[in-house]
CSV table of C-alpha atoms in Angstrom, one decimal:
chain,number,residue,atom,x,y,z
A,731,UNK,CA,-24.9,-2.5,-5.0
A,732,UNK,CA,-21.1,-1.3,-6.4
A,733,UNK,CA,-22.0,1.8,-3.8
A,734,UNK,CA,-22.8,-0.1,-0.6
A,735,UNK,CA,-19.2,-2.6,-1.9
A,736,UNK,CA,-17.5,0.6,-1.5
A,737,UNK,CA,-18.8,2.0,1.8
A,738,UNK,CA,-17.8,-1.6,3.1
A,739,UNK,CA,-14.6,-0.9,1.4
A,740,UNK,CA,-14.3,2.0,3.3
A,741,UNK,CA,-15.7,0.9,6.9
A,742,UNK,CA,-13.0,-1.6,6.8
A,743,UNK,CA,-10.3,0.7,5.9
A,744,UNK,CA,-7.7,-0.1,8.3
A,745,UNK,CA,-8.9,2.5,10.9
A,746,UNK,CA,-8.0,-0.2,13.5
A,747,UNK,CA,-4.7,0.7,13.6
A,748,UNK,CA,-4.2,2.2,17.0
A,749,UNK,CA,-3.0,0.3,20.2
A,750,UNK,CA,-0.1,-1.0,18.7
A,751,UNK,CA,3.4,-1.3,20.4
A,752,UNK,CA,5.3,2.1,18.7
A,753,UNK,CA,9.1,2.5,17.8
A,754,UNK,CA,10.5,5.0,19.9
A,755,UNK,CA,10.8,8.5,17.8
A,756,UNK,CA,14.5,8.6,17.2
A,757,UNK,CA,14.4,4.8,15.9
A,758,UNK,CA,11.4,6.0,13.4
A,759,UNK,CA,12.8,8.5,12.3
A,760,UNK,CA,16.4,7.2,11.8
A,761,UNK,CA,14.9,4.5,10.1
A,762,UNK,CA,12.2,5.9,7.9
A,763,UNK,CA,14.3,7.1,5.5
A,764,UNK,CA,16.7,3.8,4.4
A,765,UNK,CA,13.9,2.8,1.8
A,766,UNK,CA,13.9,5.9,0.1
A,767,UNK,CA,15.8,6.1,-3.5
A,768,UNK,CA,18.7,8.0,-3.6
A,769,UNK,CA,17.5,10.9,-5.9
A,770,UNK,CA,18.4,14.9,-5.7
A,771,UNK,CA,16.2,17.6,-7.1
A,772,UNK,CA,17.0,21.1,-7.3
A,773,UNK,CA,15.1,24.1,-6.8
A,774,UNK,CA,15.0,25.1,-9.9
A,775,UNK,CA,13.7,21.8,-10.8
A,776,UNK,CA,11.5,21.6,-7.8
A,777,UNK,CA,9.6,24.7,-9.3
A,778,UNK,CA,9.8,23.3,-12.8
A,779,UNK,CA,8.0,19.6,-11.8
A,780,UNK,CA,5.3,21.4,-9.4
A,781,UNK,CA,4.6,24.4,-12.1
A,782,UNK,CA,3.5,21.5,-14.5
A,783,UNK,CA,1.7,19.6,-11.7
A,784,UNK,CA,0.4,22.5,-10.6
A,785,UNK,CA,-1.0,23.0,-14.6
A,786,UNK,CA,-2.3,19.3,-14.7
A,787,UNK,CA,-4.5,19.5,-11.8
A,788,UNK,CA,-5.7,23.1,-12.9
A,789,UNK,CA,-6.4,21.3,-15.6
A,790,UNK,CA,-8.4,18.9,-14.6
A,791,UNK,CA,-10.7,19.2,-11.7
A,792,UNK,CA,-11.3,16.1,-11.0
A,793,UNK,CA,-8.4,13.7,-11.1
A,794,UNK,CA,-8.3,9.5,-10.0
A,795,UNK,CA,-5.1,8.8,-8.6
A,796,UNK,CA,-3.3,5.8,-8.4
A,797,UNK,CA,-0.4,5.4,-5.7
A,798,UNK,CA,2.5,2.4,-5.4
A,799,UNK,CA,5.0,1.4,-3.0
A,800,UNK,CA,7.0,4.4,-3.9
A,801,UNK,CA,4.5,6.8,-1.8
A,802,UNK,CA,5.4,5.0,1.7
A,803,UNK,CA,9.2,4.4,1.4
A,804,UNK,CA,9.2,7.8,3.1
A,805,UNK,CA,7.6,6.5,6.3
A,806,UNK,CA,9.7,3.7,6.6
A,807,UNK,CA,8.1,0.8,4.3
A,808,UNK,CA,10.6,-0.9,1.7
A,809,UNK,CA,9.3,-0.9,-2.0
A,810,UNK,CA,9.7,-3.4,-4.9
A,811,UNK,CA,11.7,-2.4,-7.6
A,812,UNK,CA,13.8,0.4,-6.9
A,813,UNK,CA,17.1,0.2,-7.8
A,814,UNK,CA,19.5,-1.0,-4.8
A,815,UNK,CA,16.6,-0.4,-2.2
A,816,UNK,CA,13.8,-2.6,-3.2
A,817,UNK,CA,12.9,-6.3,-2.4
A,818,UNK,CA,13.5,-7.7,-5.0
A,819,UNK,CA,17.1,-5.4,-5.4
A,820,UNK,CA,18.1,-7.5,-2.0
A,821,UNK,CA,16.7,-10.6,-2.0
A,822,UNK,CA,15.8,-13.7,-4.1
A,823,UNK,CA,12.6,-14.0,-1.3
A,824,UNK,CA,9.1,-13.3,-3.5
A,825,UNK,CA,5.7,-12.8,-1.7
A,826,UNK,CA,3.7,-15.4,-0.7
A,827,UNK,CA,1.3,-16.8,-3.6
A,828,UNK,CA,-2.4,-17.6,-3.1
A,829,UNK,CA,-2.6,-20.9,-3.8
A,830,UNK,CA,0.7,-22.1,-1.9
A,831,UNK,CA,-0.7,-20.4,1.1
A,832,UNK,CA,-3.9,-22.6,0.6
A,833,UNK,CA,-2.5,-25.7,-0.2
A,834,UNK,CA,0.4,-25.1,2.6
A,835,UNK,CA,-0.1,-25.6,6.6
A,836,UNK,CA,3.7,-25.2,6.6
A,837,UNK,CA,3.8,-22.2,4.3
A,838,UNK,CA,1.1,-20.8,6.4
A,839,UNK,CA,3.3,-21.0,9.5
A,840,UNK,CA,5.5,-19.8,7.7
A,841,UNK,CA,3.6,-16.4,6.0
A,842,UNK,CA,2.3,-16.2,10.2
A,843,UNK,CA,5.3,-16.3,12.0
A,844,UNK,CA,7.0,-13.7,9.8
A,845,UNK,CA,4.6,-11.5,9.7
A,846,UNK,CA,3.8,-11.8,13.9
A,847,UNK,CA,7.5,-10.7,13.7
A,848,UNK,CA,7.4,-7.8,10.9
A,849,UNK,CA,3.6,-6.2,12.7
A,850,UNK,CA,4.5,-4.3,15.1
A,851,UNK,CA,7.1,-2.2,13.2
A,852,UNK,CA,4.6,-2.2,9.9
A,853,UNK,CA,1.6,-1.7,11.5
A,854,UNK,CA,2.8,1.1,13.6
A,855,UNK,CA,4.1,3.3,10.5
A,856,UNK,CA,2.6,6.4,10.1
A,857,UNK,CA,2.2,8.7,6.7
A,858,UNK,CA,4.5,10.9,5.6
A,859,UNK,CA,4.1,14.5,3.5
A,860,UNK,CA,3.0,12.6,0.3
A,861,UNK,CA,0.2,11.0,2.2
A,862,UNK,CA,-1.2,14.3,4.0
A,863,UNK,CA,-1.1,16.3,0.8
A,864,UNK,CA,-3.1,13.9,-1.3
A,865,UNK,CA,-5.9,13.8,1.7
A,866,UNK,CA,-5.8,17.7,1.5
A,867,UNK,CA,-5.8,17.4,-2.3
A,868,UNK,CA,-9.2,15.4,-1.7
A,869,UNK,CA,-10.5,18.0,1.0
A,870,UNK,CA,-10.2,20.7,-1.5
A,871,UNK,CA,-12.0,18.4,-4.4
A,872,UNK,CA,-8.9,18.2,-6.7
A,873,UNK,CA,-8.5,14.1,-5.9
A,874,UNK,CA,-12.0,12.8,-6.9
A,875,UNK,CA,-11.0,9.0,-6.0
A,876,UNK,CA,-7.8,7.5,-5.1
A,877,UNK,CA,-7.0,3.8,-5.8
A,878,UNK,CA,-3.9,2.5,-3.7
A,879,UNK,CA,-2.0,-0.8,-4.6
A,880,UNK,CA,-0.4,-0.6,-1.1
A,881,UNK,CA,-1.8,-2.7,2.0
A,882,UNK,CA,0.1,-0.3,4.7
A,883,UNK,CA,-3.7,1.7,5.5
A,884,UNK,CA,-1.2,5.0,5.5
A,885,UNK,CA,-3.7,6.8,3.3
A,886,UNK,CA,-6.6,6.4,5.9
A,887,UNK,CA,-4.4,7.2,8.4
A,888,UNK,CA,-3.6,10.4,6.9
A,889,UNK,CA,-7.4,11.2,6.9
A,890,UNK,CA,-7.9,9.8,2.7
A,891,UNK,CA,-11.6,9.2,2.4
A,892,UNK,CA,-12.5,8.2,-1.3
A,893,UNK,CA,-9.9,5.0,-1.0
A,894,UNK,CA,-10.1,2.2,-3.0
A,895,UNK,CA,-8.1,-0.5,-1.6
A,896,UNK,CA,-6.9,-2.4,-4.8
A,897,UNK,CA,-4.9,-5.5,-3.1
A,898,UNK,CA,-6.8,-4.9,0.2
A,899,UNK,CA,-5.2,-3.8,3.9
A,900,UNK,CA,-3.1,-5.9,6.3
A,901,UNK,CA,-5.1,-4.5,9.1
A,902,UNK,CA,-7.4,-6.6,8.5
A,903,UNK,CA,-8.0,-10.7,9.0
A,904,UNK,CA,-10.5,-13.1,6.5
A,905,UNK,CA,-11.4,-16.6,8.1
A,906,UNK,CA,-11.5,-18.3,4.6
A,907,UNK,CA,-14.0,-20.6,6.1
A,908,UNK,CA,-16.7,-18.2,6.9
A,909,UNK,CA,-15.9,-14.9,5.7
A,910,UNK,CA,-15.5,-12.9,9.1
A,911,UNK,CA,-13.5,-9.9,9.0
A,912,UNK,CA,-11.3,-8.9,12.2
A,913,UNK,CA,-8.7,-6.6,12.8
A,914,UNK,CA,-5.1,-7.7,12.4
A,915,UNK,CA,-4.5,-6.8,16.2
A,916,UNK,CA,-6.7,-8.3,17.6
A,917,UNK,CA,-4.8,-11.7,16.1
A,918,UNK,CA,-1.5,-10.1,17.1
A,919,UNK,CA,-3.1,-10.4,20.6
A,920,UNK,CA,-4.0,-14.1,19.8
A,921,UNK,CA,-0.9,-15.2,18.8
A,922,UNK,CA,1.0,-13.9,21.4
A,923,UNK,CA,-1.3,-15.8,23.8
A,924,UNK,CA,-0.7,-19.1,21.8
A,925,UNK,CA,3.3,-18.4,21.5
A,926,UNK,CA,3.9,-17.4,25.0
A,927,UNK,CA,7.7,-18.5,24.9
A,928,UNK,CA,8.4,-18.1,21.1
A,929,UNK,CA,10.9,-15.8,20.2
A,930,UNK,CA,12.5,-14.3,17.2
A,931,UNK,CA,14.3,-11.5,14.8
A,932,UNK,CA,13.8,-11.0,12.0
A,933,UNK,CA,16.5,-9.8,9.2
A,934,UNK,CA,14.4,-6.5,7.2
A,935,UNK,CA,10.4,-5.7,6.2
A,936,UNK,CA,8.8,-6.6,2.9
A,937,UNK,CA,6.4,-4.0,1.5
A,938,UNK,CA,3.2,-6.3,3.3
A,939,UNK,CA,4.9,-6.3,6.4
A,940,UNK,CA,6.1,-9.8,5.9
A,941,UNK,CA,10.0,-10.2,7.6
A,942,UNK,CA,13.0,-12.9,6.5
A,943,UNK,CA,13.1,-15.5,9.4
A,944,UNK,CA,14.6,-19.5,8.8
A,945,UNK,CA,12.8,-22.3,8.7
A,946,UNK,CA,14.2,-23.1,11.6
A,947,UNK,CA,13.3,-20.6,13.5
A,948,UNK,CA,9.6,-20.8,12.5
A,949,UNK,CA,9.2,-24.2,13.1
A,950,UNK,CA,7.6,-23.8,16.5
A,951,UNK,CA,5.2,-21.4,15.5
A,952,UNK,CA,1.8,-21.9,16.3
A,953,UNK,CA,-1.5,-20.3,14.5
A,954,UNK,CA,-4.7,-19.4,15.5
A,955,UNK,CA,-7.5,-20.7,13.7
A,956,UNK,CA,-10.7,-18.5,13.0
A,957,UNK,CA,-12.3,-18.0,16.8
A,958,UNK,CA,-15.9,-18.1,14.8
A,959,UNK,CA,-15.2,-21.3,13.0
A,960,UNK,CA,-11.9,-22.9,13.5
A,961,UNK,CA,-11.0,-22.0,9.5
A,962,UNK,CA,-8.2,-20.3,7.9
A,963,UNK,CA,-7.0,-16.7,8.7
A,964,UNK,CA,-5.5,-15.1,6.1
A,965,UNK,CA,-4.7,-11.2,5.5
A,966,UNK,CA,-7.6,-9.3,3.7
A,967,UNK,CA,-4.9,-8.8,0.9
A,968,UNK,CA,-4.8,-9.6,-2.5
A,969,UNK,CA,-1.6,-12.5,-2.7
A,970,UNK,CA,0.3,-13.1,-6.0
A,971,UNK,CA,-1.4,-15.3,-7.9
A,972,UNK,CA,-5.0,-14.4,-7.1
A,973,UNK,CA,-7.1,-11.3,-8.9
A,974,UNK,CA,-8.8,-8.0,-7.2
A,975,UNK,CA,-12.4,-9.2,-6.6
A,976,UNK,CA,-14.4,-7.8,-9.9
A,977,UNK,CA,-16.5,-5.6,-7.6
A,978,UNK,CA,-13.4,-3.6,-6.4
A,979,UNK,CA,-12.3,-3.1,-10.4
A,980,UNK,CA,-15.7,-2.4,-11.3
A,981,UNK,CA,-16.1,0.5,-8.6
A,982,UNK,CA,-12.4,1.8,-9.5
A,983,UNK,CA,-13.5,1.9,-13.1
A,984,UNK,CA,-17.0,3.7,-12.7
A,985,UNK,CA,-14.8,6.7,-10.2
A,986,UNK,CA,-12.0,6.7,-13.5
A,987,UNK,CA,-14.8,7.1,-16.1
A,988,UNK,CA,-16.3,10.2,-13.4
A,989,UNK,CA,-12.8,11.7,-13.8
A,990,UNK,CA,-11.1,13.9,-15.9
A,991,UNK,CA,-7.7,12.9,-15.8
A,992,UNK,CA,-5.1,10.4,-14.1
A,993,UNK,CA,-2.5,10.4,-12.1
A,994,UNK,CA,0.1,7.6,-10.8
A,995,UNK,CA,2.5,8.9,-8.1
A,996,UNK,CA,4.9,6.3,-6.6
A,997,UNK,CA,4.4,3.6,-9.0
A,998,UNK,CA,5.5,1.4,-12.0
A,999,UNK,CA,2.2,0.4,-12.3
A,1000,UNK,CA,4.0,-2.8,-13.6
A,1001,UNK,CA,1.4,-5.3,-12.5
A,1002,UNK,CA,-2.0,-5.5,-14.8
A,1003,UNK,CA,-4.0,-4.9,-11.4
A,1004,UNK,CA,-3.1,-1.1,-11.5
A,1005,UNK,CA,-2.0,-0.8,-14.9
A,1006,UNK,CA,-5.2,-1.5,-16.6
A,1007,UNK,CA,-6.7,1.8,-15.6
A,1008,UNK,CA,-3.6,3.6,-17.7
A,1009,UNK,CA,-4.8,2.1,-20.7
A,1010,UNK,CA,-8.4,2.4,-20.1
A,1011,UNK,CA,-7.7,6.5,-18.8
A,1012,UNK,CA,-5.8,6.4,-22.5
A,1013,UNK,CA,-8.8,4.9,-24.3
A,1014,UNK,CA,-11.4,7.4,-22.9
A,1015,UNK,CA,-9.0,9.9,-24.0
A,1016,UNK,CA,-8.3,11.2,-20.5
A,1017,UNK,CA,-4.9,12.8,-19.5
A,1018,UNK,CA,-2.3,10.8,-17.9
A,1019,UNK,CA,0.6,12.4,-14.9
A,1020,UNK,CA,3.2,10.5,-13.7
A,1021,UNK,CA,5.4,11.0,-10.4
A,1022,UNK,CA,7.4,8.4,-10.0
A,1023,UNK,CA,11.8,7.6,-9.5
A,1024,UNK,CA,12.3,6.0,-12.6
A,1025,UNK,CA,10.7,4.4,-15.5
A,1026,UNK,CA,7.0,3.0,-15.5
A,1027,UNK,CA,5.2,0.6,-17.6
A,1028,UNK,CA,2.6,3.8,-18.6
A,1029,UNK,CA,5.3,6.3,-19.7
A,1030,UNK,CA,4.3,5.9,-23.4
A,1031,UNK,CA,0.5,6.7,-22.4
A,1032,UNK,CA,1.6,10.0,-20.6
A,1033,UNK,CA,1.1,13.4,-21.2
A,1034,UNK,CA,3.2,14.4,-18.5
A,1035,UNK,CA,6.0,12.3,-16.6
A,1036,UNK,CA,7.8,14.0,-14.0
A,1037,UNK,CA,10.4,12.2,-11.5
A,1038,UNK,CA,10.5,13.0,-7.7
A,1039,UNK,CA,10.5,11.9,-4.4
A,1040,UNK,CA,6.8,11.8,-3.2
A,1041,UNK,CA,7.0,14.0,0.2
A,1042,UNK,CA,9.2,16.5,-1.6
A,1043,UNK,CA,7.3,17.0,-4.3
A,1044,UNK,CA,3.3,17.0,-3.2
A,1045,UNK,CA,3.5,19.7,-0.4
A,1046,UNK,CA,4.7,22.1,-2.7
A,1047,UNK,CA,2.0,22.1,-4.7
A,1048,UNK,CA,0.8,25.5,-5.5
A,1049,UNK,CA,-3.1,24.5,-4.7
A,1050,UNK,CA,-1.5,23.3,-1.0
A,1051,UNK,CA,0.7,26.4,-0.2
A,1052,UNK,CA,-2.1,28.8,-0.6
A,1053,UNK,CA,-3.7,26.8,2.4
């Protein structure tokens, strides 16, 4: 059973991703940058960080790695709570909660019209160095799985296999009335067909994809209902306010107790979703690595804690140059 969860896990993985309108190149890559915290490494420590990484995963051959908002900044995605960069750094706006979306025919308008705005620029964002060297890092059997809190599908895009999606994927669409799964363009297409003459801008990207409109502006907004049923769509993502289905944590589990270490790049793991594998990984007496800008809530659990920007730091890898 947890192994047929996990290939549907996997055949839903965001691989519908392509078809989407794209930035042009010099926009991307002017942009993809701003989200990143400012934070210089030298050479010298460079070498230092990678020697030890390069030690840890010697180490341990088979390692479960957990990644945050601080692996995609790099291609463009705003994080949560980095210093002077993050949401919650530049605005008072939180993510939308479960039940208020359920309750909410307005708040759903709302959530909708936001993120019709923000999915063309999320959905469209391609990985960065970080991603690529964790899917080589799995080619060569060094990453046995690899559990991501984010919802941006840049881990599958970078050609990650072994993915556990902890909050699930904004590529994808749940009718809440009777469970179909569709992909998140193919509603893009919908909406777009119901909002013909509906127009707006909106003011920066959340981590989910979700962009800061008005009320006002949103007002007119209309959303498609499930094409099956008429029901609710809503993301395939975990809100605030609701829990990881117990399958998901029971498959992330059984991969962490197959390990022999962990690893959290890019993350606080601040939230108990993620950060409940640190203590168990600390209970079972496994090793813990941490790359990450800044402090985390698993620092005291770690053996080793080294801070970096993601795509500077993973390509250097010794395992990685030797390819």
């Amino acid at each position: 059973m947890k192994a047929s969860l996990f290939n549907h896990a996997l055949s839903f993985s965001c691989q519908r991703w392509h078809g989407l309108r794209r930035l042009s190149v010099g926009v991307f890559y002017s942009q993809k940058l701003d989200f990143v915290p400012e934070f210089h490494t030298s050479k010298q420590e460079l070498s230092y960080i990678t020697s030890r990484l390069d030690e840890f995963i010697a180490e341990n051959p088979k390692i479960f790695v957990i990644t945050g908002a601080g692996i995609s900044t790099e291609s463009g995605i705003r994080d949560y709570r980095s210093e002077g960069k993050g949401l919650y750094a530049i605005t008072n706006d939180r993510p939308m909660e479960y039940q208020v979306f359920l309750k909410s025919a307005v708040m759903r308008q709302r959530y909708w019209a936001r993120n019709y705005v923000g999915w063309p620029e999320f959905g469209s964002r391609q990985p960065n160095e970080a991603h690529y060297a964790l899917a080589k890092l799995e080619t060569l059997g060094s990453v046995h799985s690899l559990v991501t809190q984010n919802v941006d599908a840049l881990h599958t895009k970078a050609g990650s296999k072994n993915v556990i999606e902890l909050h699930g994927c904004s590529h994808r669409v749940i009718c809440l009335g009777c469970n179909q799964i569709t992909a998140r363009t193919a509603l893009q297409k919908r909406m777009i067909e119901f909002n013909p003459d509906w127009h707006a801008v909106g003011q920066g990207q959340a981590p989910d994809g979700d962009t800061f409109l008005t009320s006002e502006a949103v007002k007119d907004f209309k959303v498609p209902p499930c094409k099956a049923c008429g029901g609710i769509l809503k993301p395939e993502v975990v809100f605030f306010g609701d829990s990881v289905p117990k399958q998901i944590v029971n498959i992330a589990y059984d991969r962490l107790a197959e390990s022999d270490a962990l690893w959290i790049i890019g993350s606080t793991v601040e939230v108990y979703s993620s950060y409940r594998f640190a203590t168990e990984a600390s209970k079972q007496g496994k090793p813990i690595a941490i790359l990450n800008i800044g402090k985390t809530r698993a620092d005291k659990l770690a053996s080793l804690k080294v801070s970096g920007v993601c795509g500077t730091v993973l390509p250097k890898l010794d395992l990685l140059q030797r390819l």
